[in-house]
Amino acid sequence: MGKSPQQLYGERLKRVEDAIELKVPDRVPVIINPGFFATKHAGITGEDAFYDLGKWGAAIRKTLSDLGPDMYYLSDMLPGKVLEALDCLQLRWPGHGVPPNHTHQFVEGEYMEADEYDAFLDDPSDYAIRTYLPRVFGALEPLNKLPALRSMLFGYSRAALTVALTQPEVVEAFDALSRAGHEMLKWRPVMSSLYGDIADLGFPSFGQARAASPFDTVSDYLRGMRGSMLDMYRQPDKLLEACEKILPWAIEGGVSGARKSGNPRVFMALHRGADGFMSSKQFETFYWPTLKRLILALVDQGLTPFVFFEGDYTSRLEYLLELPKGKVLGHFDTTDIFRAKEVLHGHMCIRGNVPSSLLQTGSPQDVKDYCRELIDVVGRGGGFILSPRSSIDEAKLENLKAMFDFTGEYGVYS
């Protein structure tokens, strides 16, 4: 008799947790983010994923059932109707800026101008509502007509300021927010149900909570890559002050997300701290201090940071020895994973790093050969989770199955 989904769930969860805690599990675990591969595998479009949550959920369930990972992770997928209602300018999604079967694309820009640090630092909420949101959501542009929010601190005597809300364009902006909110109310229970359905199939989720490096928050969403890189030279003190301002919000977001979901693992994708974006001295000054404190704060709350080190962090590996032993999972992209094993063995669980290009263009035997080396070298002594390097959107099914099947057979610890 085969094992029940509940038994499989327990075995898979233990396998992954043992690896993170630097124990030797029964075999090397395998984790994936199905991404847009799920849409292709299920025969739906990327646009369906944004507009038909029933189809999207069915595609995810089919993909996980067919591949059989030990854990899975889902990227954020906001409903297309929410993005439409707000006229989102920061994202192009399938059928809206990119073809229906294309992966969504982030539109980077300097949404906070170089001379606006003081406005952001002095009153972040006012800056967000009256300056930032009107730039990233076309439907909210009229909010820049509102009076300064702090002017409402004078209580009843400022009731007259409500006349600003009667302007037709401002009313329409709030109506857009309401429409988006109602679409989110439809989306949340469907996603909650999806996570429950997948658990019933025997697959634990790696986590639903998110946190971001303070520097990345500035660089990704506010100043853009160009702006933040210039700021390191032109106004470093303001940039550091902004990172300090954002840090407690990042901690709060990660903790509250984990508490709400009931899942102790918090996902963090690092974007600008890699070798190709800044020097080691800049990393030590602008990136690592607040990132380290964020990770330590999450660990102090009993959570497990799951950090995706995008890009090449080979020269940064020794910094990770400053983090608590067996409390953090490091997912490595183009980092030399064999060097990572040398530096971090016995200190941090390593996840990675089958190249997406290999899964897309190689043969099943190529995939098996690569996985064999990972298992033999990086998997030695435990503390290793095998996974793709990054996106599997364009991967071949036969190559993914080769990765899972081979690891299941060969990656067993004696």
Short mmCIF file of C-alpha atoms in Angstrom, two decimals:
data_model
loop_
_atom_site.label_atom_id
_atom_site.label_comp_id
_atom_site.label_asym_id
_atom_site.label_seq_id
_atom_site.Cartn_x
_atom_site.Cartn_y
_atom_site.Cartn_z
CA MET A 1 0.00 0.00 0.00
CA GLY A 2 1.29 3.45 -0.92
CA LYS A 3 1.86 6.20 1.57
CA SER A 4 -0.93 8.63 2.30
CA PRO A 5 -0.59 12.32 1.37
CA GLN A 6 -0.31 13.11 5.08
CA GLN A 7 2.61 10.69 5.46
CA LEU A 8 4.33 12.10 2.40
CA TYR A 9 3.79 15.64 3.68
CA GLY A 10 5.45 14.78 6.99
CA GLU A 11 8.38 13.03 5.32
CA ARG A 12 8.98 15.87 2.89
CA LEU A 13 8.78 18.53 5.57
CA LYS A 14 11.21 16.65 7.81
CA ARG A 15 13.60 16.07 4.91
CA VAL A 16 13.84 19.78 4.20
CA GLU A 17 13.96 20.87 7.83
CA ASP A 18 16.71 18.34 8.56
CA ALA A 19 18.75 19.76 5.70
CA ILE A 20 18.27 23.35 6.89
CA GLU A 21 19.29 22.35 10.41
CA LEU A 22 22.46 20.76 8.96
CA LYS A 23 21.36 17.25 9.77
CA VAL A 24 21.67 14.38 7.30
CA PRO A 25 18.20 13.59 5.90
CA ASP A 26 17.24 10.31 4.28
CA ARG A 27 18.04 11.80 0.88
CA VAL A 28 18.81 15.11 -0.79
CA PRO A 29 15.61 17.19 -0.90
CA VAL A 30 14.44 18.90 -4.10
CA ILE A 31 12.54 22.21 -4.18
CA ILE A 32 11.08 24.21 -7.07
CA ASN A 33 9.13 27.34 -7.85
CA PRO A 34 6.77 26.18 -10.64
CA GLY A 35 6.46 29.70 -12.06
CA PHE A 36 5.21 30.03 -15.61
CA PHE A 37 6.36 26.50 -16.38
CA ALA A 38 3.11 25.45 -14.73
CA THR A 39 1.05 27.35 -17.30
CA LYS A 40 2.83 25.69 -20.21
CA HIS A 41 2.67 22.27 -18.56
CA ALA A 42 -1.08 22.59 -18.00
CA GLY A 43 -1.81 24.09 -21.41
CA ILE A 44 -2.99 27.51 -20.25
CA THR A 45 -1.57 30.97 -20.94
CA GLY A 46 0.37 33.27 -18.67
CA GLU A 47 -2.56 35.64 -18.99
CA ASP A 48 -4.82 32.94 -17.51
CA ALA A 49 -2.58 32.91 -14.44
CA PHE A 50 -3.40 36.59 -13.83
CA TYR A 51 -7.09 36.45 -14.67
CA ASP A 52 -8.39 32.95 -13.93
CA LEU A 53 -7.28 31.76 -10.51
CA GLY A 54 -9.14 28.49 -10.99
CA LYS A 55 -7.00 27.63 -14.00
CA TRP A 56 -3.86 28.91 -12.28
CA GLY A 57 -4.50 26.78 -9.20
CA ALA A 58 -5.20 23.69 -11.28
CA ALA A 59 -1.97 24.26 -13.21
CA ILE A 60 0.06 24.48 -10.01
CA ARG A 61 -1.55 21.34 -8.55
CA LYS A 62 -0.92 19.39 -11.76
CA THR A 63 2.71 20.49 -11.98
CA LEU A 64 3.50 19.59 -8.39
CA SER A 65 1.69 16.25 -8.63
CA ASP A 66 3.54 15.34 -11.84
CA LEU A 67 7.00 16.33 -10.57
CA GLY A 68 6.76 15.49 -6.85
CA PRO A 69 9.00 18.07 -5.13
CA ASP A 70 9.72 17.93 -1.42
CA MET A 71 8.64 21.55 -1.11
CA TYR A 72 7.46 24.25 -3.44
CA TYR A 73 7.49 28.00 -3.48
CA LEU A 74 5.08 30.28 -5.35
CA SER A 75 5.98 33.71 -6.67
CA ASP A 76 3.67 36.64 -5.97
CA MET A 77 0.84 36.65 -8.50
CA LEU A 78 -1.47 39.66 -8.20
CA PRO A 79 -4.78 39.49 -10.06
CA GLY A 80 -4.74 41.23 -13.41
CA LYS A 81 -7.94 43.09 -12.55
CA VAL A 82 -6.21 44.68 -9.55
CA LEU A 83 -3.33 45.83 -11.73
CA GLU A 84 -5.79 47.12 -14.33
CA ALA A 85 -7.93 49.00 -11.81
CA LEU A 86 -4.87 50.86 -10.54
CA ASP A 87 -3.26 51.26 -13.99
CA CYS A 88 -0.02 49.76 -12.66
CA LEU A 89 2.98 51.36 -14.34
CA GLN A 90 5.65 49.28 -12.57
CA LEU A 91 4.68 45.96 -14.12
CA ARG A 92 3.95 44.57 -17.54
CA TRP A 93 2.04 41.33 -17.33
CA PRO A 94 0.89 38.74 -19.87
CA GLY A 95 -1.54 40.31 -22.33
CA HIS A 96 -0.83 43.77 -20.90
CA GLY A 97 2.52 45.01 -22.14
CA VAL A 98 3.96 41.59 -22.95
CA PRO A 99 2.51 38.71 -25.04
CA PRO A 100 -0.10 36.45 -23.37
CA ASN A 101 2.43 33.65 -22.87
CA HIS A 102 5.33 35.82 -21.79
CA THR A 103 6.67 36.15 -18.25
CA HIS A 104 5.73 39.39 -16.49
CA GLN A 105 8.32 42.16 -16.50
CA PHE A 106 9.17 44.74 -13.86
CA VAL A 107 9.51 48.30 -15.13
CA GLU A 108 12.33 49.92 -13.23
CA GLY A 109 12.49 53.67 -12.85
CA GLU A 110 13.53 56.49 -10.57
CA TYR A 111 10.13 56.73 -8.91
CA MET A 112 11.72 58.75 -6.12
CA GLU A 113 13.85 61.60 -7.40
CA ALA A 114 17.35 62.32 -6.14
CA ASP A 115 16.32 65.42 -4.17
CA GLU A 116 13.38 63.75 -2.39
CA TYR A 117 15.17 61.82 0.35
CA ASP A 118 14.25 64.41 2.97
CA ALA A 119 10.55 64.29 2.04
CA PHE A 120 10.62 60.50 2.28
CA LEU A 121 12.56 60.44 5.55
CA ASP A 122 10.56 63.20 7.24
CA ASP A 123 7.09 61.79 6.49
CA PRO A 124 7.12 58.41 4.70
CA SER A 125 3.33 57.95 4.69
CA ASP A 126 2.65 61.37 3.24
CA TYR A 127 5.39 60.85 0.66
CA ALA A 128 4.00 57.44 -0.31
CA ILE A 129 0.42 58.65 -0.77
CA ARG A 130 0.92 62.05 -2.40
CA THR A 131 4.15 61.51 -4.37
CA TYR A 132 5.15 57.88 -4.82
CA LEU A 133 1.85 56.11 -5.51
CA PRO A 134 0.78 58.67 -8.16
CA ARG A 135 3.96 57.76 -10.05
CA VAL A 136 3.60 53.97 -9.96
CA PHE A 137 -0.18 53.75 -10.45
CA GLY A 138 -1.69 55.87 -13.20
CA ALA A 139 -5.14 55.75 -11.63
CA LEU A 140 -3.76 57.30 -8.43
CA GLU A 141 -2.08 60.31 -10.02
CA PRO A 142 -4.82 62.64 -8.65
CA LEU A 143 -3.69 61.86 -5.10
CA ASN A 144 -0.93 64.41 -5.61
CA LYS A 145 -3.68 67.03 -5.27
CA LEU A 146 -4.36 66.08 -1.64
CA PRO A 147 -3.16 68.35 1.18
CA ALA A 148 -0.26 67.19 3.33
CA LEU A 149 -1.54 64.41 5.57
CA ARG A 150 0.16 65.88 8.63
CA SER A 151 -2.10 68.93 8.31
CA MET A 152 -4.94 66.72 9.58
CA LEU A 153 -3.22 66.50 12.98
CA PHE A 154 -5.08 69.66 14.03
CA GLY A 155 -8.27 67.67 14.44
CA TYR A 156 -11.73 69.17 13.94
CA SER A 157 -10.28 72.46 12.79
CA ARG A 158 -9.04 70.79 9.64
CA ALA A 159 -12.34 69.20 8.68
CA ALA A 160 -12.57 71.77 5.89
CA LEU A 161 -9.69 70.02 4.14
CA THR A 162 -12.09 67.27 3.15
CA VAL A 163 -13.21 69.51 0.29
CA ALA A 164 -10.15 68.20 -1.56
CA LEU A 165 -11.87 64.82 -1.70
CA THR A 166 -14.73 66.23 -3.75
CA GLN A 167 -12.59 66.79 -6.84
CA PRO A 168 -13.89 64.36 -9.49
CA GLU A 169 -10.44 63.01 -10.32
CA VAL A 170 -9.66 62.39 -6.64
CA VAL A 171 -12.99 60.61 -6.19
CA GLU A 172 -12.13 58.42 -9.18
CA ALA A 173 -8.73 57.60 -7.66
CA PHE A 174 -10.37 56.39 -4.46
CA ASP A 175 -12.91 54.48 -6.54
CA ALA A 176 -10.01 52.74 -8.31
CA LEU A 177 -8.58 51.77 -4.92
CA SER A 178 -11.97 50.39 -3.89
CA ARG A 179 -12.29 48.34 -7.08
CA ALA A 180 -8.81 46.94 -6.61
CA GLY A 181 -9.58 46.13 -2.99
CA HIS A 182 -12.72 44.20 -3.89
CA GLU A 183 -10.75 42.16 -6.42
CA MET A 184 -8.18 41.36 -3.74
CA LEU A 185 -10.99 40.20 -1.45
CA LYS A 186 -11.93 37.67 -4.12
CA TRP A 187 -8.34 36.58 -4.63
CA ARG A 188 -7.21 35.95 -1.06
CA PRO A 189 -9.58 33.10 -0.16
CA VAL A 190 -8.83 31.39 -3.47
CA MET A 191 -5.09 31.51 -2.78
CA SER A 192 -5.61 30.36 0.79
CA SER A 193 -7.66 27.44 -0.51
CA LEU A 194 -4.95 26.64 -3.06
CA TYR A 195 -2.29 26.33 -0.37
CA GLY A 196 -4.63 24.07 1.58
CA ASP A 197 -5.39 21.90 -1.46
CA ILE A 198 -1.70 21.48 -2.18
CA ALA A 199 -1.02 20.51 1.42
CA ASP A 200 -3.77 17.89 1.11
CA LEU A 201 -1.88 16.48 -1.88
CA GLY A 202 1.16 16.00 0.36
CA PHE A 203 3.31 19.00 -0.57
CA PRO A 204 4.45 21.52 2.08
CA SER A 205 4.91 25.16 1.10
CA PHE A 206 8.29 26.71 1.70
CA GLY A 207 6.69 29.94 2.83
CA GLN A 208 4.32 32.76 2.05
CA ALA A 209 5.98 35.58 3.97
CA ARG A 210 8.35 38.02 2.26
CA ALA A 211 11.07 40.39 3.35
CA ALA A 212 13.48 42.54 1.37
CA SER A 213 16.91 43.97 1.96
CA PRO A 214 16.55 47.67 2.82
CA PHE A 215 19.04 48.63 0.11
CA ASP A 216 17.07 46.63 -2.45
CA THR A 217 13.88 48.39 -1.41
CA VAL A 218 15.51 51.71 -2.24
CA SER A 219 17.16 50.43 -5.41
CA ASP A 220 14.27 48.34 -6.77
CA TYR A 221 11.24 50.46 -5.96
CA LEU A 222 12.34 54.00 -5.19
CA ARG A 223 15.55 55.22 -6.79
CA GLY A 224 16.10 52.50 -9.39
CA MET A 225 19.46 50.85 -10.02
CA ARG A 226 20.98 53.90 -11.68
CA GLY A 227 19.78 56.28 -8.99
CA SER A 228 20.90 54.14 -6.05
CA MET A 229 24.32 53.54 -7.61
CA LEU A 230 24.84 57.28 -8.07
CA ASP A 231 23.61 57.92 -4.52
CA MET A 232 26.40 55.74 -3.11
CA TYR A 233 28.78 58.41 -4.39
CA ARG A 234 26.74 61.61 -4.36
CA GLN A 235 24.66 61.34 -1.18
CA PRO A 236 25.75 58.25 0.75
CA ASP A 237 24.49 59.54 4.11
CA LYS A 238 20.94 59.97 2.79
CA LEU A 239 21.01 56.51 1.25
CA LEU A 240 22.18 54.96 4.53
CA GLU A 241 19.55 56.89 6.46
CA ALA A 242 16.87 55.56 4.13
CA CYS A 243 18.09 51.98 4.64
CA GLU A 244 17.91 52.47 8.41
CA LYS A 245 14.40 53.90 8.07
CA ILE A 246 13.22 50.91 6.05
CA LEU A 247 14.82 48.20 8.22
CA PRO A 248 12.12 48.01 10.96
CA TRP A 249 9.41 47.93 8.30
CA ALA A 250 11.17 45.00 6.61
CA ILE A 251 11.40 43.13 9.92
CA GLU A 252 7.76 43.82 10.75
CA GLY A 253 6.61 42.70 7.30
CA GLY A 254 8.51 39.42 7.47
CA VAL A 255 7.37 38.61 10.99
CA SER A 256 3.72 39.53 10.46
CA GLY A 257 3.57 37.62 7.15
CA ALA A 258 4.95 34.50 8.77
CA ARG A 259 2.60 34.77 11.73
CA LYS A 260 -0.45 35.23 9.51
CA SER A 261 0.41 32.30 7.25
CA GLY A 262 1.46 30.01 10.08
CA ASN A 263 4.61 29.18 8.13
CA PRO A 264 7.94 30.06 9.80
CA ARG A 265 9.96 30.43 6.59
CA VAL A 266 10.48 33.92 5.13
CA PHE A 267 11.59 34.39 1.52
CA MET A 268 14.10 37.10 0.63
CA ALA A 269 15.43 37.72 -2.88
CA LEU A 270 18.60 39.81 -2.99
CA HIS A 271 19.06 41.92 -6.10
CA ARG A 272 21.83 44.51 -5.83
CA GLY A 273 24.35 43.04 -3.40
CA ALA A 274 26.11 40.71 -5.84
CA ASP A 275 29.64 41.19 -7.18
CA GLY A 276 28.43 42.74 -10.41
CA PHE A 277 26.57 45.59 -8.74
CA MET A 278 28.88 46.92 -6.05
CA SER A 279 32.39 46.57 -4.67
CA SER A 280 33.19 44.72 -1.47
CA LYS A 281 33.67 48.03 0.35
CA GLN A 282 30.28 49.24 -0.85
CA PHE A 283 28.74 45.92 0.19
CA GLU A 284 30.21 46.35 3.67
CA THR A 285 28.93 49.92 3.89
CA PHE A 286 25.54 50.00 2.21
CA TYR A 287 24.22 46.46 1.88
CA TRP A 288 25.39 43.99 4.48
CA PRO A 289 24.78 45.90 7.76
CA THR A 290 21.00 46.25 7.40
CA LEU A 291 20.62 42.91 5.60
CA LYS A 292 22.45 41.14 8.43
CA ARG A 293 20.31 42.83 11.08
CA LEU A 294 17.16 41.91 9.16
CA ILE A 295 18.15 38.25 8.99
CA LEU A 296 19.17 38.17 12.66
CA ALA A 297 15.89 39.81 13.70
CA LEU A 298 13.87 37.18 11.82
CA VAL A 299 15.91 34.38 13.40
CA ASP A 300 15.38 35.95 16.84
CA GLN A 301 11.62 35.66 16.19
CA GLY A 302 11.98 31.92 15.62
CA LEU A 303 11.72 32.23 11.83
CA THR A 304 13.84 30.73 9.07
CA PRO A 305 15.08 33.24 6.49
CA PHE A 306 15.20 31.68 3.02
CA VAL A 307 17.64 33.95 1.16
CA PHE A 308 17.96 33.85 -2.62
CA PHE A 309 21.41 35.24 -3.42
CA GLU A 310 20.74 36.28 -7.01
CA GLY A 311 23.85 36.77 -9.09
CA ASP A 312 27.39 35.96 -8.00
CA TYR A 313 28.13 36.07 -4.26
CA THR A 314 31.33 34.02 -4.38
CA SER A 315 33.39 36.89 -2.94
CA ARG A 316 30.79 37.49 -0.22
CA LEU A 317 30.56 33.96 1.20
CA GLU A 318 32.65 34.63 4.30
CA TYR A 319 30.17 37.27 5.45
CA LEU A 320 27.55 34.55 5.79
CA LEU A 321 29.58 32.97 8.58
CA GLU A 322 28.38 35.89 10.71
CA LEU A 323 24.85 34.44 10.62
CA PRO A 324 23.62 31.84 13.14
CA LYS A 325 24.56 28.26 12.40
CA GLY A 326 21.79 26.09 10.98
CA LYS A 327 19.18 28.87 11.02
CA VAL A 328 19.29 30.24 7.47
CA LEU A 329 18.89 28.69 4.03
CA GLY A 330 21.06 30.12 1.25
CA HIS A 331 19.85 29.64 -2.32
CA PHE A 332 22.73 30.31 -4.72
CA ASP A 333 22.40 31.38 -8.32
CA THR A 334 25.66 31.92 -10.25
CA THR A 335 27.80 31.74 -7.09
CA ASP A 336 30.46 29.02 -7.24
CA ILE A 337 28.44 26.48 -5.28
CA PHE A 338 31.45 24.24 -4.72
CA ARG A 339 33.29 27.13 -3.10
CA ALA A 340 30.13 27.83 -1.10
CA LYS A 341 30.30 24.25 0.19
CA GLU A 342 33.91 24.75 1.29
CA VAL A 343 33.13 27.96 3.16
CA LEU A 344 29.69 27.19 4.58
CA HIS A 345 29.83 23.46 5.28
CA GLY A 346 28.59 22.86 8.80
CA HIS A 347 27.30 26.42 9.08
CA MET A 348 24.56 27.11 6.50
CA CYS A 349 22.34 24.90 4.41
CA ILE A 350 22.99 25.44 0.69
CA ARG A 351 20.34 25.29 -2.00
CA GLY A 352 20.98 25.17 -5.75
CA ASN A 353 22.01 25.32 -8.43
CA VAL A 354 21.06 23.42 -11.60
CA PRO A 355 21.37 26.01 -14.41
CA SER A 356 18.13 27.14 -15.97
CA SER A 357 19.91 27.10 -19.34
CA LEU A 358 20.72 23.41 -18.85
CA LEU A 359 17.11 22.60 -17.99
CA GLN A 360 15.98 24.50 -21.06
CA THR A 361 18.50 23.40 -23.71
CA GLY A 362 20.36 20.36 -22.34
CA SER A 363 19.48 16.68 -22.45
CA PRO A 364 18.20 14.54 -19.58
CA GLN A 365 21.65 12.96 -19.36
CA ASP A 366 23.29 16.39 -19.10
CA VAL A 367 20.95 17.16 -16.20
CA LYS A 368 21.73 13.87 -14.47
CA ASP A 369 25.47 14.43 -14.81
CA TYR A 370 25.20 17.90 -13.29
CA CYS A 371 23.01 16.66 -10.44
CA ARG A 372 25.43 13.81 -9.76
CA GLU A 373 28.29 16.26 -9.18
CA LEU A 374 26.13 18.45 -6.95
CA ILE A 375 25.05 15.48 -4.86
CA ASP A 376 28.57 14.04 -4.64
CA VAL A 377 30.28 17.28 -3.66
CA VAL A 378 27.76 19.76 -2.24
CA GLY A 379 25.49 17.11 -0.79
CA ARG A 380 28.29 15.45 1.17
CA GLY A 381 27.45 15.37 4.87
CA GLY A 382 23.99 16.87 4.50
CA GLY A 383 23.01 20.52 4.61
CA PHE A 384 22.12 20.59 0.91
CA ILE A 385 18.88 21.07 -1.04
CA LEU A 386 18.95 20.57 -4.79
CA SER A 387 16.97 22.97 -6.94
CA PRO A 388 17.13 24.93 -10.18
CA ARG A 389 19.40 27.94 -10.19
CA SER A 390 16.50 30.31 -10.88
CA SER A 391 13.46 30.36 -13.19
CA ILE A 392 12.21 27.16 -14.84
CA ASP A 393 9.69 28.99 -17.03
CA GLU A 394 11.17 27.61 -20.26
CA ALA A 395 12.50 24.30 -18.95
CA LYS A 396 11.80 21.02 -20.73
CA LEU A 397 9.55 18.62 -18.87
CA GLU A 398 11.87 15.67 -19.53
CA ASN A 399 14.78 17.59 -18.00
CA LEU A 400 12.86 18.48 -14.88
CA LYS A 401 11.74 14.90 -14.48
CA ALA A 402 15.36 13.78 -14.92
CA MET A 403 16.39 16.16 -12.11
CA PHE A 404 13.71 14.86 -9.75
CA ASP A 405 13.95 11.17 -10.64
CA PHE A 406 17.74 11.02 -10.56
CA THR A 407 17.99 12.86 -7.24
CA GLY A 408 15.34 10.57 -5.75
CA GLU A 409 17.33 7.51 -6.76
CA TYR A 410 20.94 8.67 -6.43
CA GLY A 411 20.72 11.27 -3.69
CA VAL A 412 20.05 8.76 -0.90
CA TYR A 413 22.26 8.96 2.20
CA SER A 414 23.49 5.58 3.35
#
